[in-house]
PDB file of C-alpha atoms in Angstrom:
ATOM      1  CA  MET N  30       7.677 -14.601   7.648  1.00 77.00           C
ATOM      2  CA  ALA N  31       8.149 -15.432   4.470  1.00 90.00           C
ATOM      3  CA  VAL N  32       8.655 -12.717   0.944  1.00 97.00           C
ATOM      4  CA  ASP N  33       5.950 -13.564  -1.620  1.00 96.00           C
ATOM      5  CA  LEU N  34       6.868 -12.767  -5.017  1.00 97.00           C
ATOM      6  CA  ILE N  35       3.510 -10.973  -6.386  1.00 97.00           C
ATOM      7  CA  THR N  36       2.883  -9.077 -10.037  1.00 97.00           C
ATOM      8  CA  ASP N  37       0.598  -6.305 -10.922  1.00 98.00           C
ATOM      9  CA  ASN N  38      -2.170  -8.891 -10.967  1.00 97.00           C
ATOM     10  CA  ASP N  39      -2.468  -9.084  -7.338  1.00 96.00           C
ATOM     11  CA  PHE N  40      -0.494  -6.113  -6.341  1.00 98.00           C
ATOM     12  CA  GLU N  41      -3.582  -3.684  -5.224  1.00 96.00           C
ATOM     13  CA  ASN N  42      -5.654  -6.580  -3.387  1.00 97.00           C
ATOM     14  CA  VAL N  43      -2.455  -7.432  -1.129  1.00 97.00           C
ATOM     15  CA  ILE N  44      -1.533  -4.024  -0.332  1.00 97.00           C
ATOM     16  CA  THR N  45      -4.828  -2.791   0.355  1.00 96.00           C
ATOM     17  CA  SER N  46      -6.000  -6.262   2.225  1.00 97.00           C
ATOM     18  CA  ASN N  47      -2.661  -5.869   4.479  1.00 97.00           C
ATOM     19  CA  GLU N  48      -2.071  -2.988   7.113  1.00 97.00           C
ATOM     20  CA  LYS N  49       2.085  -2.709   6.831  1.00 98.00           C
ATOM     21  CA  VAL N  50       3.371  -3.554   3.807  1.00 98.00           C
ATOM     22  CA  VAL N  51       7.479  -3.116   2.671  1.00 98.00           C
ATOM     23  CA  VAL N  52       8.151  -4.080  -1.172  1.00 98.00           C
ATOM     24  CA  LYS N  53      11.103  -4.399  -2.439  1.00 98.00           C
ATOM     25  CA  TYR N  54      11.516  -4.032  -6.358  1.00 98.00           C
ATOM     26  CA  PHE N  55      14.369  -5.561  -7.819  1.00 98.00           C
ATOM     27  CA  ALA N  56      14.830  -6.641 -11.874  1.00 98.00           C
ATOM     28  CA  ASP N  57      16.814  -9.838 -12.729  1.00 97.00           C
ATOM     29  CA  TRP N  58      19.875  -8.030 -14.167  1.00 97.00           C
ATOM     30  CA  CYS N  59      20.277  -6.075 -10.689  1.00 97.00           C
ATOM     31  CA  GLY N  60      22.942  -7.286  -8.936  1.00 96.00           C
ATOM     32  CA  ASN N  61      22.559  -5.412  -5.837  1.00 96.00           C
ATOM     33  CA  CYS N  62      19.181  -6.278  -6.148  1.00 97.00           C
ATOM     34  CA  ARG N  63      19.921 -10.184  -5.809  1.00 96.00           C
ATOM     35  CA  LEU N  64      22.700  -9.258  -3.161  1.00 96.00           C
ATOM     36  CA  PHE N  65      20.017  -8.343  -1.065  1.00 97.00           C
ATOM     37  CA  SER N  66      17.570 -10.969  -0.831  1.00 96.00           C
ATOM     38  CA  PRO N  67      18.869 -12.936   2.140  1.00 97.00           C
ATOM     39  CA  LYS N  68      19.196  -9.012   3.875  1.00 97.00           C
ATOM     40  CA  PHE N  69      15.410  -8.881   2.959  1.00 98.00           C
ATOM     41  CA  LYS N  70      14.367 -12.300   4.222  1.00 97.00           C
ATOM     42  CA  ARG N  71      15.900 -12.237   7.280  1.00 97.00           C
ATOM     43  CA  LEU N  72      14.385  -9.374   7.801  1.00 97.00           C
ATOM     44  CA  SER N  73      10.759 -10.808   6.998  1.00 97.00           C
ATOM     45  CA  ASN N  74      11.753 -12.683  10.508  1.00 96.00           C
ATOM     46  CA  ASP N  75      13.008  -9.783  12.637  1.00 96.00           C
ATOM     47  CA  GLU N  76      10.716  -9.820  15.615  1.00 95.00           C
ATOM     48  CA  ARG N  77      10.668  -5.833  14.930  1.00 95.00           C
ATOM     49  CA  PHE N  78       8.287  -6.290  12.142  1.00 96.00           C
ATOM     50  CA  GLU N  79       5.867  -8.631  13.124  1.00 95.00           C
ATOM     51  CA  GLY N  80       2.882  -7.554  10.978  1.00 96.00           C
ATOM     52  CA  VAL N  81       4.398  -6.429   8.497  1.00 97.00           C
ATOM     53  CA  THR N  82       3.883  -7.889   4.927  1.00 98.00           C
ATOM     54  CA  PHE N  83       7.377  -8.656   2.956  1.00 98.00           C
ATOM     55  CA  LEU N  84       7.051  -8.497  -0.892  1.00 98.00           C
ATOM     56  CA  ASP N  85       8.692  -9.031  -4.081  1.00 98.00           C
ATOM     57  CA  VAL N  86       8.183  -6.967  -7.413  1.00 98.00           C
ATOM     58  CA  ASN N  87      10.112  -7.796 -10.063  1.00 98.00           C
ATOM     59  CA  ALA N  88       9.637  -4.297 -11.691  1.00 97.00           C
ATOM     60  CA  GLU N  89      10.397  -4.758 -14.884  1.00 97.00           C
ATOM     61  CA  LYS N  90       7.517  -6.888 -15.355  1.00 97.00           C
ATOM     62  CA  SER N  91       5.311  -5.408 -12.933  1.00 98.00           C
ATOM     63  CA  PRO N  92       4.413  -1.539 -14.177  1.00 97.00           C
ATOM     64  CA  GLU N  93       2.086  -0.737 -12.548  1.00 97.00           C
ATOM     65  CA  ALA N  94       3.437  -2.022  -9.141  1.00 98.00           C
ATOM     66  CA  ARG N  95       6.675   0.145 -10.338  1.00 97.00           C
ATOM     67  CA  ARG N  96       4.303   2.940 -10.672  1.00 97.00           C
ATOM     68  CA  ALA N  97       2.466   2.405  -7.171  1.00 97.00           C
ATOM     69  CA  GLY N  98       5.804   2.645  -5.458  1.00 97.00           C
ATOM     70  CA  GLY N  99       7.300   5.420  -7.440  1.00 96.00           C
ATOM     71  CA  VAL N 100      10.222   3.716  -8.581  1.00 97.00           C
ATOM     72  CA  THR N 101      13.340   5.696  -9.854  1.00 93.00           C
ATOM     73  CA  ASN N 102      16.111   2.701  -9.580  1.00 96.00           C
ATOM     74  CA  LEU N 103      16.869  -0.621  -8.309  1.00 98.00           C
ATOM     75  CA  PRO N 104      16.876  -1.875  -5.863  1.00 98.00           C
ATOM     76  CA  TYR N 105      14.107   0.024  -4.353  1.00 98.00           C
ATOM     77  CA  PHE N 106      11.944  -0.107  -1.181  1.00 98.00           C
ATOM     78  CA  ALA N 107       8.656   1.227  -0.615  1.00 98.00           C
ATOM     79  CA  VAL N 108       6.447   1.383   2.375  1.00 98.00           C
ATOM     80  CA  PHE N 109       2.689   1.106   2.156  1.00 98.00           C
ATOM     81  CA  LYS N 110       0.253   1.443   5.786  1.00 97.00           C
ATOM     82  CA  ASN N 111      -3.654   0.875   4.543  1.00 96.00           C
ATOM     83  CA  GLY N 112      -2.976   0.636   0.933  1.00 96.00           C
ATOM     84  CA  GLU N 113      -1.271   4.513   0.868  1.00 96.00           C
ATOM     85  CA  LEU N 114       2.494   5.264  -0.221  1.00 97.00           C
ATOM     86  CA  LEU N 115       4.336   6.548   3.480  1.00 97.00           C
ATOM     87  CA  GLU N 116       8.078   6.610   1.601  1.00 97.00           C
ATOM     88  CA  GLY N 117      10.087   5.013  -0.819  1.00 97.00           C
ATOM     89  CA  PHE N 118      13.822   5.190  -1.549  1.00 96.00           C
ATOM     90  CA  ALA N 119      16.395   3.463  -3.984  1.00 97.00           C
ATOM     91  CA  GLY N 120      19.656   1.890  -2.183  1.00 95.00           C
ATOM     92  CA  SER N 121      20.914  -1.382  -0.726  1.00 94.00           C
ATOM     93  CA  LYS N 122      21.985  -0.269   2.930  1.00 96.00           C
ATOM     94  CA  GLU N 123      20.291  -2.318   4.881  1.00 96.00           C
ATOM     95  CA  ASP N 124      20.051   0.065   8.306  1.00 97.00           C
ATOM     96  CA  ALA N 125      17.895   2.089   5.545  1.00 97.00           C
ATOM     97  CA  VAL N 126      15.682  -0.676   4.689  1.00 97.00           C
ATOM     98  CA  VAL N 127      15.456  -1.053   8.720  1.00 97.00           C
ATOM     99  CA  GLU N 128      14.989   2.873   9.688  1.00 97.00           C
ATOM    100  CA  LEU N 129      12.074   2.831   6.701  1.00 97.00           C
ATOM    101  CA  ILE N 130      10.077  -0.270   7.372  1.00 97.00           C
ATOM    102  CA  SER N 131       9.888   1.178  11.375  1.00 96.00           C
ATOM    103  CA  LYS N 132       8.157   3.904   9.894  1.00 95.00           C
ATOM    104  CA  LEU N 133       5.152   1.574   9.388  1.00 95.00           C
ATOM    105  CA  ASN N 134       5.263   1.351  13.403  1.00 84.00           C
TER     106      ASN N 134
END
């Protein structure tokens, strides 16, 4: 499955029209964000997460989406179920992201 890059324009629609969503918030200047991108792409293809929509959001260019996720630092990951924020955290440890996504099941 692909990781879709979205903005404030389509954030609300995508979050509410997909049951299970994980969002990676990033900024262009964030080195750890860039380093995590291949891992996030790989996780999006992991069969354990079938049915989960994977999204990338530029936190600097999408302030409404950033607020919706409660972003405190970057990279920041948030999971939404049926349009509601379940949980989020700042960090770049793959096992912590896997644990977060698993909360959607």
